[in-house]
CSV table of C-alpha atoms and ligand atoms in Angstrom, one decimal:
chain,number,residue,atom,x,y,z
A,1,UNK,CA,-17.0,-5.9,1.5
A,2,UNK,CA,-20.6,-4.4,2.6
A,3,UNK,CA,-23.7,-5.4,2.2
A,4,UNK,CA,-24.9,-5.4,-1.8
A,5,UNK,CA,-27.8,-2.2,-1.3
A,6,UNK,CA,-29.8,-0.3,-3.6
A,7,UNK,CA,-27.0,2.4,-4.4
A,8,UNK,CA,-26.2,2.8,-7.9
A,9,UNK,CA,-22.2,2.0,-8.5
A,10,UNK,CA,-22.0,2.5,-12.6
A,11,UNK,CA,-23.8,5.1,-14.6
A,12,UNK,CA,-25.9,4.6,-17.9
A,13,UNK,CA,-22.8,5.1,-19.8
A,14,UNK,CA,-20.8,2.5,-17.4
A,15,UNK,CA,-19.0,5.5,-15.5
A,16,UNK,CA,-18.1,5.0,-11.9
A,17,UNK,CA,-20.1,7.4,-9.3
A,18,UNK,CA,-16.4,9.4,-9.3
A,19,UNK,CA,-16.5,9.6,-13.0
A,20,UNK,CA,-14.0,7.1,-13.8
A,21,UNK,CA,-13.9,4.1,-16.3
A,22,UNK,CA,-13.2,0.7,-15.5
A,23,UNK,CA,-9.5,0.5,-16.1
A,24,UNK,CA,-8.8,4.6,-14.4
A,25,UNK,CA,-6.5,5.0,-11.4
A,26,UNK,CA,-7.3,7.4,-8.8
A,27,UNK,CA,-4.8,10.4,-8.7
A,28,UNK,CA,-1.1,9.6,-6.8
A,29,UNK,CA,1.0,11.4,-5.9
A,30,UNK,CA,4.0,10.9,-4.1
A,31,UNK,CA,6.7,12.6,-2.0
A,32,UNK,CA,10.3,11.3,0.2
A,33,UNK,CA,11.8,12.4,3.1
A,34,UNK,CA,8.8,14.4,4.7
A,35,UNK,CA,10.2,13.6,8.0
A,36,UNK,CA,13.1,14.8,9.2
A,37,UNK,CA,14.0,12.7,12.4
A,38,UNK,CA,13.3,9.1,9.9
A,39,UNK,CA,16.4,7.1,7.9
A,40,UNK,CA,14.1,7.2,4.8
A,41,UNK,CA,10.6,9.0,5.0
A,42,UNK,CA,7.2,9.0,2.2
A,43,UNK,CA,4.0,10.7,1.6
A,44,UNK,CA,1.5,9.2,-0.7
A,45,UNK,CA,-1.7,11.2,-1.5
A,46,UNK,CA,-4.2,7.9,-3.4
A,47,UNK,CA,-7.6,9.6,-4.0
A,48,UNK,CA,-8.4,10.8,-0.8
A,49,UNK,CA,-6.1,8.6,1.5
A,50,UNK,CA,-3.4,10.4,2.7
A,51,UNK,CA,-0.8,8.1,4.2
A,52,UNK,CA,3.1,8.8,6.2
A,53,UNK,CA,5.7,6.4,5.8
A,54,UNK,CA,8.8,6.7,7.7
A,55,UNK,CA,11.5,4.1,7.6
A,56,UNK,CA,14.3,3.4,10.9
A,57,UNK,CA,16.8,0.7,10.6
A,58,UNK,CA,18.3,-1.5,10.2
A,59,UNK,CA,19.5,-1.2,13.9
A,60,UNK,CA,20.2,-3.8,15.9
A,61,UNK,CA,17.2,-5.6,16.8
A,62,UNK,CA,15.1,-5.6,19.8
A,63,UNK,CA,14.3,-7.5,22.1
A,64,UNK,CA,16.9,-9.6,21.8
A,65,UNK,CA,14.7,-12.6,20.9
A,66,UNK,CA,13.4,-11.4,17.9
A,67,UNK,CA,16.8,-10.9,15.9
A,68,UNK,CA,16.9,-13.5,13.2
A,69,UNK,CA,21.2,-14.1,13.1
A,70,UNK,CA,20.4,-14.8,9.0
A,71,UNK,CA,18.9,-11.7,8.2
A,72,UNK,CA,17.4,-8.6,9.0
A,73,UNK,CA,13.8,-8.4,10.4
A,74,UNK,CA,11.2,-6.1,8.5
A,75,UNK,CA,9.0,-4.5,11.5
A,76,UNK,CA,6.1,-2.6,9.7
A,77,UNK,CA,3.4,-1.3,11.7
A,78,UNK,CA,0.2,-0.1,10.3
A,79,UNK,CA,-2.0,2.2,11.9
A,80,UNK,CA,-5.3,4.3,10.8
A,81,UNK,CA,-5.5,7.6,13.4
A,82,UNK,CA,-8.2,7.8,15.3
A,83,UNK,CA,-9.8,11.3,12.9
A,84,UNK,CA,-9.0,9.4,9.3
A,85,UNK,CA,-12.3,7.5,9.2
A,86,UNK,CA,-15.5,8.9,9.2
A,87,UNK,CA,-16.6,7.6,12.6
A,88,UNK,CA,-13.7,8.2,15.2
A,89,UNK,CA,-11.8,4.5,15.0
A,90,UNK,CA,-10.4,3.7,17.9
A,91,UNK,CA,-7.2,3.9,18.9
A,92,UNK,CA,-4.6,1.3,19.0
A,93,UNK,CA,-4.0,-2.1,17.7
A,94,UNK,CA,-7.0,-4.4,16.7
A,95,UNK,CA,-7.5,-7.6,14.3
A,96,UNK,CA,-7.5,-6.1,11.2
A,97,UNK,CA,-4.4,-3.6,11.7
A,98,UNK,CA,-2.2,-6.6,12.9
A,99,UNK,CA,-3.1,-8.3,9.9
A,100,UNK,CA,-2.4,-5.6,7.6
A,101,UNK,CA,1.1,-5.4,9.8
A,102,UNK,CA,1.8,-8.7,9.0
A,103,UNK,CA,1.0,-9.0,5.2
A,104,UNK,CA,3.0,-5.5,4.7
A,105,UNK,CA,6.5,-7.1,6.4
A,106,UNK,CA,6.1,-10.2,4.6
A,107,UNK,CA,6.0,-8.2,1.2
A,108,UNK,CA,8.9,-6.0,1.5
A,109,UNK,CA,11.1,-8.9,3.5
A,110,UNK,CA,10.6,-9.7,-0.3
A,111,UNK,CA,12.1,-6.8,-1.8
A,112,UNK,CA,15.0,-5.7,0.7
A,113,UNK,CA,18.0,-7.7,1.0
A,114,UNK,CA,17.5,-8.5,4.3
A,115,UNK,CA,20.4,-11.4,4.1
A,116,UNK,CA,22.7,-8.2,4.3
A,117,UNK,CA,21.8,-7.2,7.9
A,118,UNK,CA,21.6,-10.4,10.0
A,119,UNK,CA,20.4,-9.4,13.5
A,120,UNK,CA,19.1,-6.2,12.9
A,121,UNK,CA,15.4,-4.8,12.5
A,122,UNK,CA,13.7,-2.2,9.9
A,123,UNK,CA,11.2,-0.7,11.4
A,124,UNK,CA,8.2,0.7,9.3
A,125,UNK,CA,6.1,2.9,10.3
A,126,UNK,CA,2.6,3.2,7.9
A,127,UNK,CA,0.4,5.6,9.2
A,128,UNK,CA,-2.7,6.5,7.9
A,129,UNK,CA,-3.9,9.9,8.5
A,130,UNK,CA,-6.9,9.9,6.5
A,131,UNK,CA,-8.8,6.9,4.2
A,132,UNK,CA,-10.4,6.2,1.6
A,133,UNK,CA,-10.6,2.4,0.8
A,134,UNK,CA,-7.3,1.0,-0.8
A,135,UNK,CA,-4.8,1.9,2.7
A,136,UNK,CA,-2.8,-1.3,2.8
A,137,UNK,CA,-1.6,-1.1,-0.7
A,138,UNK,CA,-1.0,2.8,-1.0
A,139,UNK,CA,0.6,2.7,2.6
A,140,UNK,CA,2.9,-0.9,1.0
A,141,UNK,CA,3.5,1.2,-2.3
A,142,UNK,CA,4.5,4.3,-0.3
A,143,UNK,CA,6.7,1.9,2.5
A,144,UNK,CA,8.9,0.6,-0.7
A,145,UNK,CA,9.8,4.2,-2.0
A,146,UNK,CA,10.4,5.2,1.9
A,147,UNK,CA,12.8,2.2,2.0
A,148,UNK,CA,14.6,3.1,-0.8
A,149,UNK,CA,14.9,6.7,0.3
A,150,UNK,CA,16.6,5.5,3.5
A,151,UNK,CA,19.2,3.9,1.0
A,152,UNK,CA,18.5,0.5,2.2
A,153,UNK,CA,19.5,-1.9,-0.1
A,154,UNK,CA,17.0,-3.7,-2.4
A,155,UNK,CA,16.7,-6.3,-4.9
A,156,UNK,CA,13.3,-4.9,-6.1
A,157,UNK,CA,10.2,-2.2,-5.5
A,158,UNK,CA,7.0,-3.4,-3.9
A,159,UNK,CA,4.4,-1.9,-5.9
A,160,UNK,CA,0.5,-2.7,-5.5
A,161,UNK,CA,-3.5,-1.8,-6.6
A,162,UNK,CA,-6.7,-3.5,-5.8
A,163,UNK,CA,-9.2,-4.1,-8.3
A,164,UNK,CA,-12.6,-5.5,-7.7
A,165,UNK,CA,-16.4,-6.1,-8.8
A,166,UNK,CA,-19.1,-3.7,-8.7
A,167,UNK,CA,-22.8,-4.2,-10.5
A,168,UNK,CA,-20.9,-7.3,-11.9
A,169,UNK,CA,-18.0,-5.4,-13.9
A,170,UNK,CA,-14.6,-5.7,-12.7
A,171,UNK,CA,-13.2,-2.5,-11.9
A,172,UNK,CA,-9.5,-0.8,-11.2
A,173,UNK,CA,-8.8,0.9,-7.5
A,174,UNK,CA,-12.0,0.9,-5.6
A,175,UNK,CA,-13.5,4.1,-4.2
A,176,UNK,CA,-14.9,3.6,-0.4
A,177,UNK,CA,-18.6,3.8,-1.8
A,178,UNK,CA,-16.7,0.4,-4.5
A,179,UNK,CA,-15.2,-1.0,-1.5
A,180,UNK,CA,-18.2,-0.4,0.9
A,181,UNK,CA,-21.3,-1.6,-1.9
A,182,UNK,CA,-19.2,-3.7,-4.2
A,183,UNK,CA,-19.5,-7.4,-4.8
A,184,UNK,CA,-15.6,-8.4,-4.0
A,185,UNK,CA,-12.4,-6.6,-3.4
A,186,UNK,CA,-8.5,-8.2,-4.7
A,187,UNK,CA,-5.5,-6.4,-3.1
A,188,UNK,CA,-2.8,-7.3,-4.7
A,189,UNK,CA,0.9,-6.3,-4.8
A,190,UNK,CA,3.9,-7.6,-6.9
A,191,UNK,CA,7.5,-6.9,-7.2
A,192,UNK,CA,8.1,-4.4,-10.2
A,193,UNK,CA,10.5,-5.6,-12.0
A,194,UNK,CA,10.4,-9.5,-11.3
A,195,UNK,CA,6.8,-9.6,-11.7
A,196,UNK,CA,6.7,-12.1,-8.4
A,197,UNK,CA,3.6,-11.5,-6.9
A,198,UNK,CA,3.9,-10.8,-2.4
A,199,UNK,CA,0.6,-10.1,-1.0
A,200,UNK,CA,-2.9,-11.0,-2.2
A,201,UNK,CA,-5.8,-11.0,-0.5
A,202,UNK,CA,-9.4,-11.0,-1.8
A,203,UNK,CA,-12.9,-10.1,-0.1
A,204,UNK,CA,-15.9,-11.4,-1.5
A,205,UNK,CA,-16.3,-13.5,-4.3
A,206,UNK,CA,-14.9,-13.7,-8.1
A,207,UNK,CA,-15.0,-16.5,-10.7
A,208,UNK,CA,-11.3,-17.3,-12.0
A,209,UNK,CA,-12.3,-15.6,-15.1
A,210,UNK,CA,-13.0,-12.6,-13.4
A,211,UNK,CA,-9.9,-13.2,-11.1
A,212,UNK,CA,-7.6,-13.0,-14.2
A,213,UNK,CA,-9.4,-10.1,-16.0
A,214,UNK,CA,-9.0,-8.3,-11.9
A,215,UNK,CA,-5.3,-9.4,-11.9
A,216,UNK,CA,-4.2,-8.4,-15.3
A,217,UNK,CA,-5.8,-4.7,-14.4
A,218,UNK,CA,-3.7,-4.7,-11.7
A,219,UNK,CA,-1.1,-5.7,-13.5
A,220,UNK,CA,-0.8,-3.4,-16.5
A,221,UNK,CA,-1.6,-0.7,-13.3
A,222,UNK,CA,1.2,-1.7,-11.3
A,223,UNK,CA,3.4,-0.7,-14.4
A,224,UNK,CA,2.0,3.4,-14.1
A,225,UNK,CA,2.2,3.5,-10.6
A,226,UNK,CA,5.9,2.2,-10.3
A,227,UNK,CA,6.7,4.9,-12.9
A,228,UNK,CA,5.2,7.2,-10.1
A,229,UNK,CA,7.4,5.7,-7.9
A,230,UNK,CA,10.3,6.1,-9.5
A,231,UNK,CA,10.0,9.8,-10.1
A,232,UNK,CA,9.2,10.2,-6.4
A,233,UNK,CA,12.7,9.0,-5.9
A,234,UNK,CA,14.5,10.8,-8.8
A,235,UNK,CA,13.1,14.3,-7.6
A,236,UNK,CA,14.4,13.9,-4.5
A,237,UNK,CA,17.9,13.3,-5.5
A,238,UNK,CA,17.5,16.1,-8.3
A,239,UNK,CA,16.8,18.1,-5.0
A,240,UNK,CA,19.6,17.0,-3.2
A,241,UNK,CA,21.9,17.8,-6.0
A,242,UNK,CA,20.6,20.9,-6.3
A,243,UNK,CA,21.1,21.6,-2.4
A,244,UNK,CA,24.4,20.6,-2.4
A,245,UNK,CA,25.6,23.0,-4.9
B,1,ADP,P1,-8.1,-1.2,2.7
B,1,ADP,O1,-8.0,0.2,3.3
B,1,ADP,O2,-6.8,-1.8,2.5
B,1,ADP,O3,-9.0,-1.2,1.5
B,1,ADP,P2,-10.3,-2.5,4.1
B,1,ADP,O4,-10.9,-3.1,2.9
B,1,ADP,O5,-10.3,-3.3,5.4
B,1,ADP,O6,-8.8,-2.1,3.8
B,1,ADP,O7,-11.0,-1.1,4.4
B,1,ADP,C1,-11.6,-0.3,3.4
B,1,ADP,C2,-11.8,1.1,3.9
B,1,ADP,O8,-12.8,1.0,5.0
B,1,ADP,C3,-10.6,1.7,4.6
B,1,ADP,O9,-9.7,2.3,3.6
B,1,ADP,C4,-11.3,2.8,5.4
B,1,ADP,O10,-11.7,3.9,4.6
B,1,ADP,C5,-12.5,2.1,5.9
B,1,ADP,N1,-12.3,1.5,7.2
B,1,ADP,C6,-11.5,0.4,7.5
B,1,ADP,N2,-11.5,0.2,8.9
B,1,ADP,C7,-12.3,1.1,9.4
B,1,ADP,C8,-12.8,1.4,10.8
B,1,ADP,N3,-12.4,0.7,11.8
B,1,ADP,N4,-13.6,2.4,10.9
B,1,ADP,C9,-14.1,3.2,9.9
B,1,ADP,N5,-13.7,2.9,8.6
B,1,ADP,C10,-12.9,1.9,8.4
């Protein structure tokens, strides 16, 4: 969350500076196996953040010392190239991306049934070749659908959306001029079908009447973009059927 400044968030009519309403999605789209050389592979396009998935596993995992002899081990990595900020970003690891790693495993270690492939690792790669506020959720939204596409068994899609609080409205899917200027910031992701809720986070500050108007956004949200999910998958095997005739 920035610094609050001068710049003007809502219009007189209550319109967002991209012309949304409070409760509007950005556009997103989805796309599998973009990737050749991956087990399972995605593309999500979220308002301007364009974001790769590809999916490897599960293999056996390595080092040694990390297999877990109950389960399977959900590697994800998440990385923002160098050209997809403004500003060049360095390269590589730092603080923030090892956290996003982190909080992205534990959410799909949720949804995959890990207990099927004890010693073994899925590795995730989440890379993020241009953003635009919102990465950690599109990239875990897009990660699920490149999971399933690998055909990696799963109890449940991870599905996610932030909402937040701008000019002291609580608004759907921040922009980067919401995220950047806004007054707080709730990532949140949930299982689609179960409802259980793996990964919040929150930046800035909301009263818990706020929080529940923010998470009931997100949730009636979560509902449309799983939809888009789903139709990322079914397209791809209308394709393959198609191809195989
Ligand atoms: P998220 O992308 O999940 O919303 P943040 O709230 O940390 O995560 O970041 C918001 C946005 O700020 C990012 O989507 C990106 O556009 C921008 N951003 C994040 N880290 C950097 C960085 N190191 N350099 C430039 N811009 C960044």
């Amino acid at each position: 969350m920035g610094t609050e400044s001068n710049i003007k968030l809502l219009d007189e009519n209550g319109l967002r500076l991209d012309g949304r309403n409070e409760m509007e999605l950005r556009p997103i789209k989805i796309e599998t196996n973009v990737l050749e050389r991956a087990d399972g592979s995605a593309f999500i396009e979220w308002g301007g953040n364009k974001i790769i998935v590809s999916v490897y596993g599960p293999r056996e995992a390595y080092p040694k010392h990390t297999q877990d002899i109950d389960k399977a081990v959900i590697k994800a990595r998440y990385n923002m190239a160098a050209f997809s900020v403004d500003e060049r970003k360095r390269p590589g690891p730092d603080r923030r991306s090892v956290e996003i790693s982190k909080v992205i495993s534990e959410a799909l270690s949720s949804a995959v049934m890990v207990e099927q492939f004890p010693r073994t690792q899925v590795d995730v790669f989440i890379e993020v070749i241009q953003a635009d506020a919102g990465t950690r959720i599109a990239g875990l939204t897009a990660a699920s659908v490149a999971l399933a596409a690998a055909g990696i068994p799963m109890r449940d899609m991870v599905v996610g959306c932030t909402a937040g609080k701008i000019e002291g409205k609580i608004v759907l899917d921040l922009s980067k001029e919401e995220d950047n200027f806004g007054q707080a910031d709730l990532p949140m992701a949930v299982l689609s079908r179960s409802g259980e809720v793996v990964l919040v986070q929150m930046d800035g500050d909301l009263s818990v009447e706020e929080f529940n108007q923010a998470t009931d956004m997100i949730l009636d949200a979560t509902k449309r973009i799983a939809q888009i999910q789903r139709d990322a998958l079914v397209a791809r095997y209308s394709v393959e059927t198609q191809g195989g005739e």
